[in-house]
Amino acid sequence: MTKPLSAPLEVGFDYTRSLGPTLSRFMTALRQRRVTGVRGSDGRVHVPPAEYDPVTAEPLTEVVDVASTGVVRSWSWAAEPLEGQPLDRPFAWALVLLDGADTALLHAVDAGSPDRMRTGMRVRVRWADDRVGAITDIACFEPSDEPALEPLDDDGDPVTMITSPVRLHYRHTASAEESSFLRGLAEGRLLGQRCPACGKVYLPPRPACPTDGVPTAEEVELPDHGTVTTFCIVNVPFLGQRITPPYVAAYVLLDGADIAFLHLVLGCAADEVRMGMRVEAVWKPREEWGPTLQNIDHFRPTGEPDAPYDTYSQHL
Amino acid sequence: MSDVAVVGFAQTPSVRRTTGTTNGVEMLVPIFQEVLGGLGLSTPDIGFWCSGSSDYLAGRAFSFVSAVDAIGAFPPITESHVEMDAAWALYEAWVKIRTGEVDTALVYGFGKSSAGHLRRVLALQLDPYLVTPLWPDSVGLAGIQARLGIESGLWSERAMAEVVARSRSDARANPLAQLSGEVDVEDLLAQPYLADPLRAHDCAPITDGAATIVLASGDRARELCERPAWITGIDHRVDSPSLGGRDLTTSPSTVAAGKAAGADGVSVAELHAPFSHQEILLRQALGLGDEVGVNPSGGTLCGNPMFAAGLARIGEAARRVLDGEAERVLGHATSGPLLQQNLVCVMEGRD
């Protein structure tokens, strides 16, 4: 069996999150180069602040200022920093107990070498130059017995939201069955497969027939014409839209297939498209073909008489 | 309420990389056939299906819905999913049987960790306000926990290497293990650090894989299986998500779950410890003495299919009862960072 097709898949999104009162106070203080915690029911000072007491579950409201200096409680060495981490050179991850706090904060320590790290060492906050009210306003910690930079009051509004960018990188792999379908498309062929249990022809073929739970197997080449089983008229504009509305997105059941797939129907007025309409593929120029269903630019009416309802009623 | 037993278990080989899709279908189809075929069951015989997996691992939305294709869900099935290790799906299925709603359930978990960058993907299970924006990776966090235990005298780099050497040696008897073989503790300690104080061998490998378990109630279990592994106790607990706010050298949630599930008197325990020091920690938390055989399969350090490895621990433990090798066994699963959430399942044979 030839190797399944694969391609990079980049997933990126910016989470926006509302902070609530406790974290809002904490983040606003960070913007001013201050670290604050909250006093727990047992008198302990939680830094970062807990919204609810971890033991009694009571809401916690008493804000306590703590220092921007503290002690390393434990650490590990990040020899090869990863994307998004606080430093792009080797550093230590550490739990730092700030002076005046009873719980430790996780952050990076810019120590240069693991030889300069030890549990119990003194560190101070290195504040970011541009602070927005986020945990990254603490650029990192640095080994030092000296105080950190003084707080810098601002008259900005309280921070109520944070934006957290997420960027993840994957290698997406098509199934073996999908891969043969995609390779067929690159040659202008439509290759489906038949389920060995129920005999249905799937396009694209699947690693498991959803009815029987077994991979489709026997290859079936299908023609590039078929029947509109159902459709909708797109009237709403959206980001990335290629065609000016109104236009028709339709399920097309190729002759000999048992599963319809979604494509465009163009070449007639949108209000002329109907269930049972016979359509054929309009392929892009051959030099533009690749392993993708986009080789078919759209479907257009063939002008044949409509297919009788019975021929597609089981495929709706 | 009816007793519930594990009656079947199957898993894929643990491998570094598969060519399948991230929806797990290619890994699930053969193990469903294996576990159902072994019991003489087919899809319509199963009353409830429950899975564990993660869209972040798969890099696509609703990947668990595509996975349902592997079942052949016609006529329609009753199905549920947890976005965590499938051991918690097993808990849901156990509840479903206990309530009398169904008498059989099939639980499965799958993960294709090779599709993405596992150490970064796992940063998304952390506090999204205070921690994830720093992108701490799973290995870096585990290193902090390991050092806390080392400096408290609870374990040592040597004791951690001994866990690795024993696990790899035991895994020689497990043909599905990803890593196995005789390794020398001195050689392990001579290896460079990956995330000081952790070396590469202290960390579970990156694995693609899947696992499945069939549960059945009282009489049904006895019909299906000569020696069911009866669940005598199952419990799961969670600790604070605040990494600096809890004692990382122990696991209160494991202690509590172990007590509630009745961990005393087991002869075999499969512990879900993705890092070597965590096996020692869990052993201490569960009060397992030297007489208890820990991770005879080689454990998670020899194969770590994400979202299936915890379920596989329960399966591996149950298998010792099903095979008649052991009377009373324990399976443990963990979820979240640094053993934040823990499940303990105690099972026994009844002759």
Short mmCIF file of C-alpha atoms in Angstrom, two decimals, chain B residues 13-278:
data_model
loop_
_atom_site.label_atom_id
_atom_site.label_comp_id
_atom_site.label_asym_id
_atom_site.label_seq_id
_atom_site.Cartn_x
_atom_site.Cartn_y
_atom_site.Cartn_z
CA PRO B 13 0.68 -1.96 19.93
CA SER B 14 2.21 1.20 21.41
CA VAL B 15 4.21 2.78 18.58
CA ARG B 16 5.99 6.08 18.01
CA ARG B 17 4.02 6.88 14.88
CA THR B 18 1.11 5.40 12.94
CA THR B 19 0.03 6.35 9.45
CA GLY B 20 -3.64 6.52 10.47
CA THR B 21 -5.84 9.54 10.97
CA THR B 22 -6.16 11.41 14.25
CA ASN B 23 -9.77 10.25 14.64
CA GLY B 24 -8.45 6.86 15.66
CA VAL B 25 -10.61 4.74 13.36
CA GLU B 26 -7.72 2.72 11.96
CA MET B 27 -6.56 1.83 15.47
CA LEU B 28 -10.05 1.14 16.82
CA VAL B 29 -11.50 -1.14 14.12
CA PRO B 30 -9.10 -4.04 14.85
CA ILE B 31 -9.31 -3.83 18.66
CA PHE B 32 -13.12 -3.68 18.59
CA GLN B 33 -13.09 -6.83 16.43
CA GLU B 34 -10.61 -8.45 18.83
CA VAL B 35 -12.43 -7.67 22.05
CA LEU B 36 -15.96 -8.36 20.76
CA GLY B 37 -14.87 -11.43 18.80
CA GLY B 38 -13.19 -12.86 21.91
CA LEU B 39 -16.46 -12.60 23.82
CA GLY B 40 -18.66 -13.81 20.96
CA LEU B 41 -20.41 -10.42 20.86
CA SER B 42 -21.29 -8.06 18.06
CA THR B 43 -22.09 -4.34 18.01
CA PRO B 44 -25.85 -4.59 18.78
CA ASP B 45 -25.05 -6.62 21.94
CA ILE B 46 -23.39 -3.60 23.58
CA GLY B 47 -25.75 -1.43 25.62
CA PHE B 48 -23.55 1.63 26.02
CA TRP B 49 -20.41 2.99 24.34
CA CYS B 50 -18.15 5.53 26.00
CA SER B 51 -14.84 7.00 24.83
CA GLY B 52 -12.00 9.23 25.96
CA SER B 53 -9.89 11.35 23.61
CA SER B 54 -8.86 14.94 22.96
CA ASP B 55 -9.46 17.33 20.09
CA TYR B 56 -6.30 19.26 20.99
CA LEU B 57 -4.29 16.09 20.47
CA ALA B 58 -6.05 15.45 17.17
CA GLY B 59 -5.87 19.06 16.00
CA ARG B 60 -9.45 18.97 14.80
CA ALA B 61 -12.88 19.60 16.22
CA PHE B 62 -15.18 16.73 17.20
CA SER B 63 -12.62 14.07 16.31
CA PHE B 64 -14.42 11.69 18.66
CA VAL B 65 -17.52 11.87 16.45
CA SER B 66 -15.54 10.58 13.48
CA ALA B 67 -14.24 7.80 15.73
CA VAL B 68 -17.80 6.49 16.09
CA ASP B 69 -17.48 5.27 12.48
CA ALA B 70 -15.32 2.46 13.85
CA ILE B 71 -18.30 1.12 15.78
CA GLY B 72 -20.66 0.74 12.83
CA ALA B 73 -23.36 2.60 14.68
CA PHE B 74 -26.44 1.17 12.98
CA PRO B 75 -29.00 0.55 14.31
CA PRO B 76 -28.35 3.67 16.41
CA ILE B 77 -26.30 3.24 19.59
CA THR B 78 -26.19 4.97 22.96
CA GLU B 79 -22.86 6.73 23.19
CA SER B 80 -20.95 9.24 25.30
CA HIS B 81 -17.50 10.80 25.43
CA VAL B 82 -15.12 12.36 27.95
CA GLU B 83 -12.38 14.79 26.98
CA MET B 84 -9.94 12.99 29.28
CA ASP B 85 -8.38 9.59 29.72
CA ALA B 86 -10.83 6.80 28.89
CA ALA B 87 -10.52 5.50 32.47
CA TRP B 88 -13.06 8.22 33.24
CA ALA B 89 -15.23 6.93 30.40
CA LEU B 90 -15.03 3.57 32.16
CA TYR B 91 -16.27 5.25 35.33
CA GLU B 92 -19.25 6.66 33.40
CA ALA B 93 -19.98 3.24 31.93
CA TRP B 94 -19.70 1.64 35.38
CA VAL B 95 -22.31 4.09 36.69
CA LYS B 96 -24.55 3.34 33.71
CA ILE B 97 -24.47 -0.38 34.46
CA ARG B 98 -24.86 0.12 38.23
CA THR B 99 -28.05 2.08 37.65
CA GLY B 100 -29.44 -0.91 35.79
CA GLU B 101 -29.90 0.98 32.56
CA VAL B 102 -27.72 -1.41 30.55
CA ASP B 103 -25.96 -4.70 31.22
CA THR B 104 -22.97 -4.31 28.89
CA ALA B 105 -20.73 -1.40 27.94
CA LEU B 106 -17.71 -0.95 25.71
CA VAL B 107 -15.20 1.71 26.69
CA TYR B 108 -12.40 2.94 24.45
CA GLY B 109 -9.69 5.57 24.34
CA PHE B 110 -7.35 6.62 21.57
CA GLY B 111 -4.64 9.13 20.87
CA LYS B 112 -2.33 9.92 18.00
CA SER B 113 0.25 12.01 19.84
CA SER B 114 2.62 11.96 16.87
CA ALA B 115 0.39 14.33 14.89
CA GLY B 116 1.34 17.36 16.99
CA HIS B 117 3.90 18.48 19.54
CA LEU B 118 2.73 16.70 22.69
CA ARG B 119 4.76 18.75 25.16
CA ARG B 120 3.10 21.94 23.89
CA VAL B 121 -0.37 20.49 23.39
CA LEU B 122 -0.44 19.54 27.07
CA ALA B 123 0.09 23.19 28.05
CA LEU B 124 -3.56 23.68 27.08
CA GLN B 125 -4.73 21.65 30.08
CA LEU B 126 -3.23 24.24 32.46
CA ASP B 127 -4.80 27.33 34.03
CA PRO B 128 -5.69 29.42 30.97
CA TYR B 129 -5.20 32.78 32.73
CA LEU B 130 -2.05 32.34 34.78
CA VAL B 131 -0.13 29.40 33.37
CA THR B 132 -0.91 28.44 29.76
CA PRO B 133 0.18 31.88 28.43
CA LEU B 134 3.72 30.90 29.53
CA TRP B 135 3.50 27.58 27.56
CA PRO B 136 5.10 25.40 30.25
CA ASP B 137 5.71 22.00 28.70
CA SER B 138 4.80 18.75 30.42
CA VAL B 139 8.41 17.63 30.84
CA GLY B 140 9.52 20.92 32.39
CA LEU B 141 6.69 20.76 34.92
CA ALA B 142 7.44 17.14 35.79
CA GLY B 143 11.06 18.14 36.41
CA ILE B 144 9.95 20.61 39.08
CA GLN B 145 7.94 17.86 40.79
CA ALA B 146 10.79 15.36 40.53
CA ARG B 147 13.24 17.80 42.14
CA LEU B 148 10.86 18.52 45.02
CA GLY B 149 10.78 14.81 45.85
CA ILE B 150 14.53 14.37 45.41
CA GLU B 151 15.34 17.31 47.69
CA SER B 152 12.77 16.10 50.26
CA GLY B 153 14.46 12.68 50.34
CA LEU B 154 11.34 10.87 49.07
CA TRP B 155 13.13 9.46 46.01
CA SER B 156 16.40 9.86 44.15
CA GLU B 157 17.64 9.95 40.58
CA ARG B 158 18.93 6.41 41.19
CA ALA B 159 15.55 5.19 42.47
CA MET B 160 13.94 6.75 39.39
CA ALA B 161 16.41 4.96 37.10
CA GLU B 162 15.67 1.72 38.92
CA VAL B 163 11.96 2.17 38.12
CA VAL B 164 12.87 2.62 34.45
CA ALA B 165 15.16 -0.43 34.38
CA ARG B 166 12.54 -2.65 36.04
CA SER B 167 9.78 -1.36 33.73
CA ARG B 168 11.78 -1.98 30.56
CA SER B 169 12.80 -5.40 31.78
CA ASP B 170 9.20 -6.35 32.60
CA ALA B 171 8.06 -5.02 29.22
CA ARG B 172 10.07 -7.78 27.51
CA ALA B 173 7.08 -10.01 28.22
CA ASN B 174 4.70 -7.47 26.65
CA PRO B 175 4.79 -7.73 22.85
CA LEU B 176 2.75 -4.51 22.52
CA ALA B 177 5.25 -2.36 24.46
CA GLN B 178 7.04 0.46 22.67
CA LEU B 179 10.20 0.23 24.78
CA SER B 180 11.63 -2.89 26.41
CA GLY B 181 14.92 -4.57 27.21
CA GLU B 182 17.57 -4.99 29.84
CA VAL B 183 19.12 -1.68 30.78
CA ASP B 184 21.74 -0.99 33.41
CA VAL B 185 20.96 1.60 36.07
CA GLU B 186 24.52 2.99 35.91
CA ASP B 187 24.19 3.45 32.15
CA LEU B 188 20.89 5.25 32.63
CA LEU B 189 22.41 7.58 35.22
CA ALA B 190 25.25 8.36 32.79
CA GLN B 191 22.76 9.76 30.26
CA PRO B 192 22.45 13.55 29.86
CA TYR B 193 19.52 15.46 31.31
CA LEU B 194 16.51 16.25 29.17
CA ALA B 195 15.01 18.64 31.74
CA ASP B 196 17.35 18.53 34.76
CA PRO B 197 16.64 16.50 36.95
CA LEU B 198 14.81 14.35 34.38
CA ARG B 199 16.56 12.28 31.75
CA ALA B 200 14.82 11.10 28.60
CA HIS B 201 14.23 7.63 30.06
CA ASP B 202 12.41 9.14 33.06
CA CYS B 203 9.71 10.38 30.67
CA ALA B 204 7.12 8.17 28.98
CA PRO B 205 7.69 7.87 25.23
CA ILE B 206 5.47 9.66 22.71
CA THR B 207 3.03 7.01 21.57
CA ASP B 208 0.18 6.44 19.15
CA GLY B 209 -2.27 3.85 20.37
CA ALA B 210 -5.72 2.85 21.58
CA ALA B 211 -7.30 0.54 24.15
CA THR B 212 -10.74 -0.89 24.85
CA ILE B 213 -12.49 -2.64 27.73
CA VAL B 214 -15.85 -4.41 27.87
CA LEU B 215 -17.81 -4.23 31.13
CA ALA B 216 -20.78 -6.40 32.03
CA SER B 217 -23.17 -6.74 34.94
CA GLY B 218 -23.53 -9.78 37.24
CA ASP B 219 -25.10 -12.66 35.33
CA ARG B 220 -24.13 -11.28 31.94
CA ALA B 221 -20.48 -11.18 33.05
CA ARG B 222 -20.60 -14.80 34.19
CA GLU B 223 -22.11 -15.84 30.83
CA LEU B 224 -19.46 -14.02 28.84
CA CYS B 225 -16.38 -14.92 30.72
CA GLU B 226 -15.05 -17.75 32.87
CA ARG B 227 -13.37 -15.49 35.42
CA PRO B 228 -14.61 -11.90 35.31
CA ALA B 229 -12.56 -9.21 37.07
CA TRP B 230 -15.21 -7.89 39.47
CA ILE B 231 -14.90 -4.20 40.31
CA THR B 232 -15.03 -4.09 44.11
CA GLY B 233 -14.20 -0.39 44.36
CA ILE B 234 -13.75 2.51 41.97
CA ASP B 235 -13.27 6.15 42.87
CA HIS B 236 -11.80 9.31 41.40
CA ARG B 237 -10.72 12.54 43.08
CA VAL B 238 -9.14 15.80 42.03
CA ASP B 239 -6.59 18.19 43.54
CA SER B 240 -6.31 21.96 43.15
CA PRO B 241 -5.33 23.17 39.69
CA SER B 242 -2.94 25.64 41.33
CA LEU B 243 0.48 24.04 40.77
CA GLY B 244 2.15 26.13 43.48
CA GLY B 245 -0.74 25.75 45.89
CA ARG B 246 -0.62 22.00 46.47
CA ASP B 247 1.99 19.61 47.84
CA LEU B 248 3.50 18.15 44.68
CA THR B 249 5.46 15.49 46.57
CA THR B 250 2.30 13.54 47.25
CA SER B 251 -1.15 13.20 45.73
CA PRO B 252 -4.01 13.73 48.16
CA SER B 253 -6.50 12.77 45.45
CA THR B 254 -4.75 9.42 44.94
CA VAL B 255 -4.66 8.78 48.70
CA ALA B 256 -8.39 9.52 48.93
CA ALA B 257 -9.34 7.51 45.84
CA GLY B 258 -7.21 4.58 47.02
CA LYS B 259 -8.91 4.58 50.41
CA ALA B 260 -12.38 4.83 48.94
CA ALA B 261 -11.73 2.08 46.39
CA GLY B 262 -10.08 -0.22 48.93
CA ALA B 263 -6.51 -0.55 47.72
CA ASP B 264 -5.47 -2.88 50.56
CA GLY B 265 -4.59 -6.46 49.77
CA VAL B 266 -3.88 -6.19 46.07
CA SER B 267 -1.07 -8.31 44.64
CA VAL B 268 -0.70 -6.44 41.32
CA ALA B 269 -1.03 -2.73 40.62
CA GLU B 270 -0.82 -1.02 37.25
CA LEU B 271 -0.03 2.64 37.91
CA HIS B 272 -0.44 5.38 35.32
CA ALA B 273 2.86 7.18 35.85
CA PRO B 274 4.11 9.07 32.79
CA PHE B 275 7.30 10.00 34.68
CA SER B 276 9.49 7.63 36.68
CA HIS B 277 9.28 9.57 39.95
CA GLN B 278 5.48 9.50 39.72
#
